[in-house]
């Protein structure tokens, strides 16, 4: 659009016109995804925003727990939640002309960490195997899977595995 201005005095004198072009900037479309959210663990937020033909200058993050953050590049952002619950995370973009996007909001559920535990067996070298008894708990009632490392290069995924140590 071309905008024209002429100044007119009270006596009727008219200035030369000044013409300037108004260029409308496209508005960005903010979006993100995130890693699994567990209490006291780092959650990663990945920017999936569409610049929509314009240059994004700033990313403004609101993590929903009173914490705010911003970035001048499309980088993954990290945040740690110290309480369980559902938080509304918001992302707003600002372009190089100062135009502010609509806000993209997404609910992020922060879950409790499971508590790993097991009964350590007494093991003699000539025993047929060592039997480990799982005592792990999932406070939120979710189903657990297991990742054992027996310290000798062997691993396992059973709930209460048996393992043979050789020396």
Short mmCIF file of C-alpha atoms in Angstrom, two decimals:
data_model
loop_
_atom_site.label_atom_id
_atom_site.label_comp_id
_atom_site.label_asym_id
_atom_site.label_seq_id
_atom_site.Cartn_x
_atom_site.Cartn_y
_atom_site.Cartn_z
CA UNK A 1 0.00 0.00 0.00
CA UNK A 2 1.19 3.52 -0.76
CA UNK A 3 0.43 6.17 1.88
CA UNK A 4 0.52 9.83 0.84
CA UNK A 5 0.72 12.87 3.10
CA UNK A 6 0.39 16.52 2.20
CA UNK A 7 0.54 19.33 4.76
CA UNK A 8 -1.81 22.28 4.25
CA UNK A 9 -1.47 25.65 5.95
CA UNK A 10 -4.43 27.68 7.13
CA UNK A 11 -3.84 29.95 4.14
CA UNK A 12 -4.23 27.04 1.74
CA UNK A 13 -0.56 26.43 0.83
CA UNK A 14 0.01 22.76 0.11
CA UNK A 15 3.28 20.88 0.51
CA UNK A 16 4.69 18.47 -1.98
CA UNK A 17 3.32 15.00 -1.30
CA UNK A 18 5.39 12.47 0.63
CA UNK A 19 4.68 8.91 -0.44
CA UNK A 20 5.79 5.87 1.51
CA UNK A 21 5.05 2.22 0.97
CA UNK A 22 3.54 0.17 3.76
CA UNK A 23 4.77 -3.42 3.64
CA UNK A 24 2.70 -5.87 5.64
CA UNK A 25 4.71 -8.56 7.42
CA UNK A 26 3.44 -12.10 7.59
CA UNK A 27 2.76 -13.41 11.06
CA UNK A 28 4.74 -16.47 12.16
CA UNK A 29 2.97 -19.62 13.22
CA UNK A 30 4.48 -20.85 16.51
CA UNK A 31 4.59 -24.54 17.38
CA UNK A 32 6.72 -26.92 19.45
CA UNK A 33 6.95 -30.45 20.73
CA UNK A 34 8.60 -31.71 23.89
CA UNK A 35 10.25 -34.72 25.44
CA UNK A 36 8.61 -36.75 28.20
CA UNK A 37 8.18 -34.60 31.29
CA UNK A 38 9.18 -36.05 34.65
CA UNK A 39 9.55 -34.22 37.95
CA UNK A 40 13.12 -33.01 38.65
CA UNK A 41 14.31 -34.07 35.17
CA UNK A 42 15.15 -31.93 32.15
CA UNK A 43 12.33 -31.48 29.63
CA UNK A 44 13.41 -30.44 26.13
CA UNK A 45 11.20 -28.19 24.01
CA UNK A 46 11.84 -28.28 20.24
CA UNK A 47 10.76 -25.34 18.09
CA UNK A 48 8.59 -26.38 15.12
CA UNK A 49 7.45 -22.86 14.20
CA UNK A 50 6.70 -21.79 10.64
CA UNK A 51 8.34 -18.43 9.83
CA UNK A 52 5.71 -17.91 7.11
CA UNK A 53 8.04 -15.93 4.84
CA UNK A 54 9.35 -13.64 7.58
CA UNK A 55 12.41 -13.67 9.84
CA UNK A 56 11.83 -14.76 13.43
CA UNK A 57 13.81 -12.50 15.76
CA UNK A 58 12.80 -13.83 19.19
CA UNK A 59 11.19 -16.86 20.77
CA UNK A 60 9.37 -16.15 24.08
CA UNK A 61 8.67 -19.16 26.28
CA UNK A 62 6.33 -19.38 29.28
CA UNK A 63 6.71 -22.78 30.97
CA UNK A 64 3.46 -22.45 32.94
CA UNK A 65 5.09 -22.63 36.38
CA UNK A 66 6.08 -18.97 36.63
CA UNK A 67 9.31 -19.45 34.67
CA UNK A 68 9.89 -17.41 31.51
CA UNK A 69 12.69 -17.73 28.95
CA UNK A 70 13.58 -16.28 25.57
CA UNK A 71 15.95 -17.03 22.74
CA UNK A 72 17.16 -15.28 19.59
CA UNK A 73 17.64 -18.54 17.69
CA UNK A 74 15.58 -21.61 16.94
CA UNK A 75 17.30 -23.80 19.50
CA UNK A 76 15.95 -26.51 21.73
CA UNK A 77 15.06 -25.10 25.14
CA UNK A 78 15.35 -27.01 28.41
CA UNK A 79 13.38 -26.68 31.63
CA UNK A 80 13.10 -28.62 34.89
CA UNK A 81 9.77 -28.89 36.72
CA UNK A 82 10.06 -29.38 40.48
CA UNK A 83 6.43 -30.44 40.99
CA UNK A 84 4.14 -32.88 39.24
CA UNK A 85 1.01 -31.64 37.52
CA UNK A 86 -0.18 -30.25 34.20
CA UNK A 87 1.39 -27.02 33.00
CA UNK A 88 0.27 -24.89 30.04
CA UNK A 89 3.43 -24.05 28.09
CA UNK A 90 3.21 -21.08 25.73
CA UNK A 91 5.38 -19.94 22.82
CA UNK A 92 5.13 -16.49 21.23
CA UNK A 93 7.29 -15.25 18.35
CA UNK A 94 8.51 -11.78 17.42
CA UNK A 95 9.75 -10.98 13.90
CA UNK A 96 12.47 -8.55 12.81
CA UNK A 97 9.84 -5.77 12.41
CA UNK A 98 8.50 -6.24 15.94
CA UNK A 99 5.33 -8.06 14.90
CA UNK A 100 4.12 -10.49 17.56
CA UNK A 101 2.57 -13.83 16.62
CA UNK A 102 -0.44 -15.47 18.14
CA UNK A 103 0.52 -17.57 21.16
CA UNK A 104 0.76 -21.34 20.77
CA UNK A 105 -0.24 -23.19 23.97
CA UNK A 106 0.17 -26.84 24.86
CA UNK A 107 -0.53 -28.69 28.11
CA UNK A 108 2.47 -30.64 29.39
CA UNK A 109 1.88 -33.30 32.05
CA UNK A 110 4.77 -33.65 34.49
CA UNK A 111 4.90 -37.17 35.90
CA UNK A 112 6.57 -38.62 38.98
CA UNK A 113 9.90 -40.38 38.65
CA UNK A 114 9.86 -44.11 39.36
CA UNK A 115 11.91 -45.29 42.33
CA UNK A 116 14.39 -48.01 41.38
CA UNK A 117 15.27 -50.62 43.97
CA UNK A 118 16.31 -54.22 44.33
CA UNK A 119 17.43 -56.77 46.90
CA UNK A 120 21.12 -57.50 46.45
CA UNK A 121 21.80 -61.22 46.74
CA UNK A 122 24.84 -62.69 48.40
CA UNK A 123 26.86 -64.28 45.63
CA UNK A 124 29.67 -66.81 45.73
CA UNK A 125 31.78 -67.43 42.65
CA UNK A 126 30.70 -71.08 42.41
CA UNK A 127 26.95 -70.27 42.69
CA UNK A 128 24.85 -71.25 39.67
CA UNK A 129 23.58 -67.66 39.43
CA UNK A 130 22.75 -64.54 41.39
CA UNK A 131 19.05 -63.79 41.72
CA UNK A 132 18.12 -60.11 41.92
CA UNK A 133 14.70 -59.25 43.36
CA UNK A 134 13.11 -56.04 42.07
CA UNK A 135 11.54 -53.68 44.63
CA UNK A 136 11.03 -50.72 42.26
CA UNK A 137 7.92 -48.56 42.59
CA UNK A 138 5.95 -46.35 40.21
CA UNK A 139 4.20 -43.80 42.48
CA UNK A 140 1.75 -42.89 39.71
CA UNK A 141 0.84 -46.54 39.09
CA UNK A 142 2.38 -46.70 35.60
CA UNK A 143 3.88 -49.90 34.23
CA UNK A 144 7.64 -50.21 34.62
CA UNK A 145 10.26 -51.64 32.32
CA UNK A 146 13.76 -52.46 33.49
CA UNK A 147 17.32 -51.75 32.38
CA UNK A 148 19.84 -53.76 34.38
CA UNK A 149 23.62 -53.41 34.12
CA UNK A 150 25.32 -56.22 36.06
CA UNK A 151 28.71 -54.49 36.13
CA UNK A 152 30.52 -57.12 34.07
CA UNK A 153 29.45 -55.94 30.62
CA UNK A 154 26.15 -57.86 30.74
CA UNK A 155 22.71 -56.27 30.78
CA UNK A 156 19.14 -57.44 31.24
CA UNK A 157 15.53 -56.31 31.01
CA UNK A 158 13.68 -58.85 33.19
CA UNK A 159 11.91 -57.61 36.31
CA UNK A 160 13.82 -59.89 38.72
CA UNK A 161 16.66 -61.38 36.68
CA UNK A 162 19.16 -64.13 37.34
CA UNK A 163 22.77 -63.56 36.34
CA UNK A 164 25.91 -65.72 36.37
CA UNK A 165 29.18 -64.03 37.34
CA UNK A 166 32.32 -65.80 36.14
CA UNK A 167 35.11 -64.08 38.04
#
